[in-house]
PDB file of C-alpha atoms in Angstrom:
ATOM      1  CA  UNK A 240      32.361 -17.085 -39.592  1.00 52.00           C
ATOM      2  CA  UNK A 241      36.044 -17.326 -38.543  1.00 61.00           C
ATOM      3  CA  UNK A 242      36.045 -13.686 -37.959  1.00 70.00           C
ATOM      4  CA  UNK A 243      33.143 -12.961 -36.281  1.00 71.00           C
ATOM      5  CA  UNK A 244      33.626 -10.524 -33.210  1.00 72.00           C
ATOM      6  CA  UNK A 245      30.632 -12.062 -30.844  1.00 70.00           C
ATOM      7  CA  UNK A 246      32.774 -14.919 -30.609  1.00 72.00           C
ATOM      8  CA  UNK A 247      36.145 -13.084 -29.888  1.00 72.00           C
ATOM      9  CA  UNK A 248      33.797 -10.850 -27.095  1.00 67.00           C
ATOM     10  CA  UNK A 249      32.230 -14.479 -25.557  1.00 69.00           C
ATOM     11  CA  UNK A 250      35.674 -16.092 -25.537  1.00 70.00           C
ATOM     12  CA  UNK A 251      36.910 -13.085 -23.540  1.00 68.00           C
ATOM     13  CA  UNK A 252      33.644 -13.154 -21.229  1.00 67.00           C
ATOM     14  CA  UNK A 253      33.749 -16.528 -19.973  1.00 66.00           C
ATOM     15  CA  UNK A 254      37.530 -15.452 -18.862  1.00 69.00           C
ATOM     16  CA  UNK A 255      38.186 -15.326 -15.126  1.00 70.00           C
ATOM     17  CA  UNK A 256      38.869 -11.863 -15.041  1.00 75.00           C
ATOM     18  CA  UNK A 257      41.945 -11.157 -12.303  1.00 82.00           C
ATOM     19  CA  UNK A 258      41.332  -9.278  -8.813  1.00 85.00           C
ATOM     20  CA  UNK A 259      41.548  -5.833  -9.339  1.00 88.00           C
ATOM     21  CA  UNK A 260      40.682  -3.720  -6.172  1.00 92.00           C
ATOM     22  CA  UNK A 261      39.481  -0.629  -7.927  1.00 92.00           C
ATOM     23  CA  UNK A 262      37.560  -2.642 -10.361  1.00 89.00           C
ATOM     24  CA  UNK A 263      35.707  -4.205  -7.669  1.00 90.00           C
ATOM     25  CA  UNK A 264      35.124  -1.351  -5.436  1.00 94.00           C
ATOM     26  CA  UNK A 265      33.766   0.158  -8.358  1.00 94.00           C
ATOM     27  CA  UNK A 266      31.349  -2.379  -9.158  1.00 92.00           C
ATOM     28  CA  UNK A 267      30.166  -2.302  -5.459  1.00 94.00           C
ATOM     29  CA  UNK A 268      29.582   1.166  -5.491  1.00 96.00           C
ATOM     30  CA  UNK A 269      27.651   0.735  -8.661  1.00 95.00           C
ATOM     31  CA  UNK A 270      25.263  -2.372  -7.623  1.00 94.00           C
ATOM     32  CA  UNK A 271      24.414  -0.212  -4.661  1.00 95.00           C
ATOM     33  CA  UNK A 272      23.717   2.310  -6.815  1.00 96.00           C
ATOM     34  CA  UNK A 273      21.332   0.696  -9.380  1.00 94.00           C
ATOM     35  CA  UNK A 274      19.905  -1.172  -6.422  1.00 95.00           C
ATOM     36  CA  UNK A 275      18.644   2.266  -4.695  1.00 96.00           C
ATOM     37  CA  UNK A 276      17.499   3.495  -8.275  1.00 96.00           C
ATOM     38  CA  UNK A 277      15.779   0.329  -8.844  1.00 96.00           C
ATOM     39  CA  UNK A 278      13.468   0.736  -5.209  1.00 96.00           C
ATOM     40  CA  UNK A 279      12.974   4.652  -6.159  1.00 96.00           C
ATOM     41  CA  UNK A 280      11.561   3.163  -9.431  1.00 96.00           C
ATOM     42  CA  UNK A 281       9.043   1.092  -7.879  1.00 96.00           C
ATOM     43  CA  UNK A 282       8.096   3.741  -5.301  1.00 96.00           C
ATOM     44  CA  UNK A 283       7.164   6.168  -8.276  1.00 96.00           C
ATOM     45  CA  UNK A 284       5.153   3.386 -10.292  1.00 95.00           C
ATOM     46  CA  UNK A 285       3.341   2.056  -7.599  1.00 94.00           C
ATOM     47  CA  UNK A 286       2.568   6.214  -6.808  1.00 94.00           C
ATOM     48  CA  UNK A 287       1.698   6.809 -10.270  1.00 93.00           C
ATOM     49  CA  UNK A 288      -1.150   3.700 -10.136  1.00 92.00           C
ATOM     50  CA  UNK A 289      -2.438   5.153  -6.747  1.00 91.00           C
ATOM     51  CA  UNK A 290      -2.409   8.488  -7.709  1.00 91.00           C
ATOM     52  CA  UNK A 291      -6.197   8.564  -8.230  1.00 89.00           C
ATOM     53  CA  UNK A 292      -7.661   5.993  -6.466  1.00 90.00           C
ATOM     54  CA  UNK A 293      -8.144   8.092  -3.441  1.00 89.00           C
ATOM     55  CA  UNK A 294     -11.244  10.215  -5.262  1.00 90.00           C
ATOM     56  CA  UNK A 295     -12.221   6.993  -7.193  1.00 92.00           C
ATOM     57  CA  UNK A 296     -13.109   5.583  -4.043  1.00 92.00           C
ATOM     58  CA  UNK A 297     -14.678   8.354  -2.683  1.00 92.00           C
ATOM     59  CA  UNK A 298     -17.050   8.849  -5.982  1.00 93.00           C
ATOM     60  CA  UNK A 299     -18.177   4.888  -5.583  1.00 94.00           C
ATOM     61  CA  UNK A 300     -18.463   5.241  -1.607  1.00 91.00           C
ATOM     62  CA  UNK A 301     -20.914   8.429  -2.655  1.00 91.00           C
ATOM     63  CA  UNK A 302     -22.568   6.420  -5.316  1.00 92.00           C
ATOM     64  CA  UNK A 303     -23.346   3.361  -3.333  1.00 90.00           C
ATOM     65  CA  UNK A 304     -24.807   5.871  -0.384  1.00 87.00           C
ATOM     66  CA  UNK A 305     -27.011   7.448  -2.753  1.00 87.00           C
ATOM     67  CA  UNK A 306     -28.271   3.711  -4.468  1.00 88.00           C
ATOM     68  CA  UNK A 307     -28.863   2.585  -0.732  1.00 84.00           C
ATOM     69  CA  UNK A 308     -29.972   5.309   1.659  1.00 79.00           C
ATOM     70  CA  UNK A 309     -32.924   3.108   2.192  1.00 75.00           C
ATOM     71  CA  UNK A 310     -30.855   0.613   4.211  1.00 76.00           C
ATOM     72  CA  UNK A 311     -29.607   3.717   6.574  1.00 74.00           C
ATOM     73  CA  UNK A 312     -32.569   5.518   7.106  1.00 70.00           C
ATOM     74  CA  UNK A 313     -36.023   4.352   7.250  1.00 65.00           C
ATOM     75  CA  UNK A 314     -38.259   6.004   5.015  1.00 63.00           C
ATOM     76  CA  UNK A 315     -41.327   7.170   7.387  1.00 69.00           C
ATOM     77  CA  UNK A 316     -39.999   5.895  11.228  1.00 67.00           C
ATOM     78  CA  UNK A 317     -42.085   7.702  13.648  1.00 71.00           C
ATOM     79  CA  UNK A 318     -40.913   9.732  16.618  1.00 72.00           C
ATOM     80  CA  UNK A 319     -39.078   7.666  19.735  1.00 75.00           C
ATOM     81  CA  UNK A 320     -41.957   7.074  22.357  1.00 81.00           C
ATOM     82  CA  UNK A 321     -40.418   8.515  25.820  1.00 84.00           C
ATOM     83  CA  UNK A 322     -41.236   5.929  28.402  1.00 82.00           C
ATOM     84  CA  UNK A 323     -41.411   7.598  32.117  1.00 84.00           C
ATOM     85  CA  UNK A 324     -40.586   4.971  34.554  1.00 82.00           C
ATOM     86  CA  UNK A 325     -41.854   5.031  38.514  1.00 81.00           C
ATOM     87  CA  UNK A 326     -39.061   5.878  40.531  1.00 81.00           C
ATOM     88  CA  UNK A 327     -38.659   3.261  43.235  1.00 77.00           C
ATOM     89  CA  UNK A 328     -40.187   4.330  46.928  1.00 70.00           C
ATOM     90  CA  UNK A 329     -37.618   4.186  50.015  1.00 64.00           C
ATOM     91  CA  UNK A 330     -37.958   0.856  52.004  1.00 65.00           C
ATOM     92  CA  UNK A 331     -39.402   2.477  54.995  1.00 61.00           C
ATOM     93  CA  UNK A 332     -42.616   4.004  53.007  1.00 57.00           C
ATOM     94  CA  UNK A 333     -43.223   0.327  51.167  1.00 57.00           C
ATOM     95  CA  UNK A 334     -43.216  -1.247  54.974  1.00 55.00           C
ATOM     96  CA  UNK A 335     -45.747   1.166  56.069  1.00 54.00           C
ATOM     97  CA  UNK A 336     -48.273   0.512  53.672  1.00 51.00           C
TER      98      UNK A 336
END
């Protein structure tokens, strides 16, 4: 137990490591890095889910049309009945009668 290396690496871990410029330019670079990797990530899964929803929608719009076409259309509606209306008479004929 007096040799085991975990506990030489967490002794040197919970160290204060000292300011090194490179070191932390380097580790900048690299979280912006990961951090664009980690968003293209998520972008492909999220494409990868949707990838077929688009027809699976379509296919249960279709199938719900087809189960209730009789809400849409009525099943034996007759023609429209065109009304004609009177047109109105100028004033001066409705005073002379």
């Amino acid at each position: 137990m007096t040799q085991d290396s975990t506990i030489e690496f967490e002794r040197k871990r919970n160290r204060p490591e000292r300011y090194d410029r490179n070191v932390t330019e380097n580790t900048l670079r690299a979280i912006k890095k990961i951090d664009k990797i980690r968003v293209d990530r998520d972008e492909r899964h999220i494409a990868k889910r949707m990838k077929g929803k688009k027809t699976k929608d379509q296919r249960e719009a279709e199938k719900e049309l087809e189960q209730s076409i009789h809400i849409i259309k009525a099943p034996a509606a007759p023609p429209p009945i065109k009304v004609q209306v009177p047109q109105k008479q100028p004033e001066e004929n409705r005073m002379e009668e």
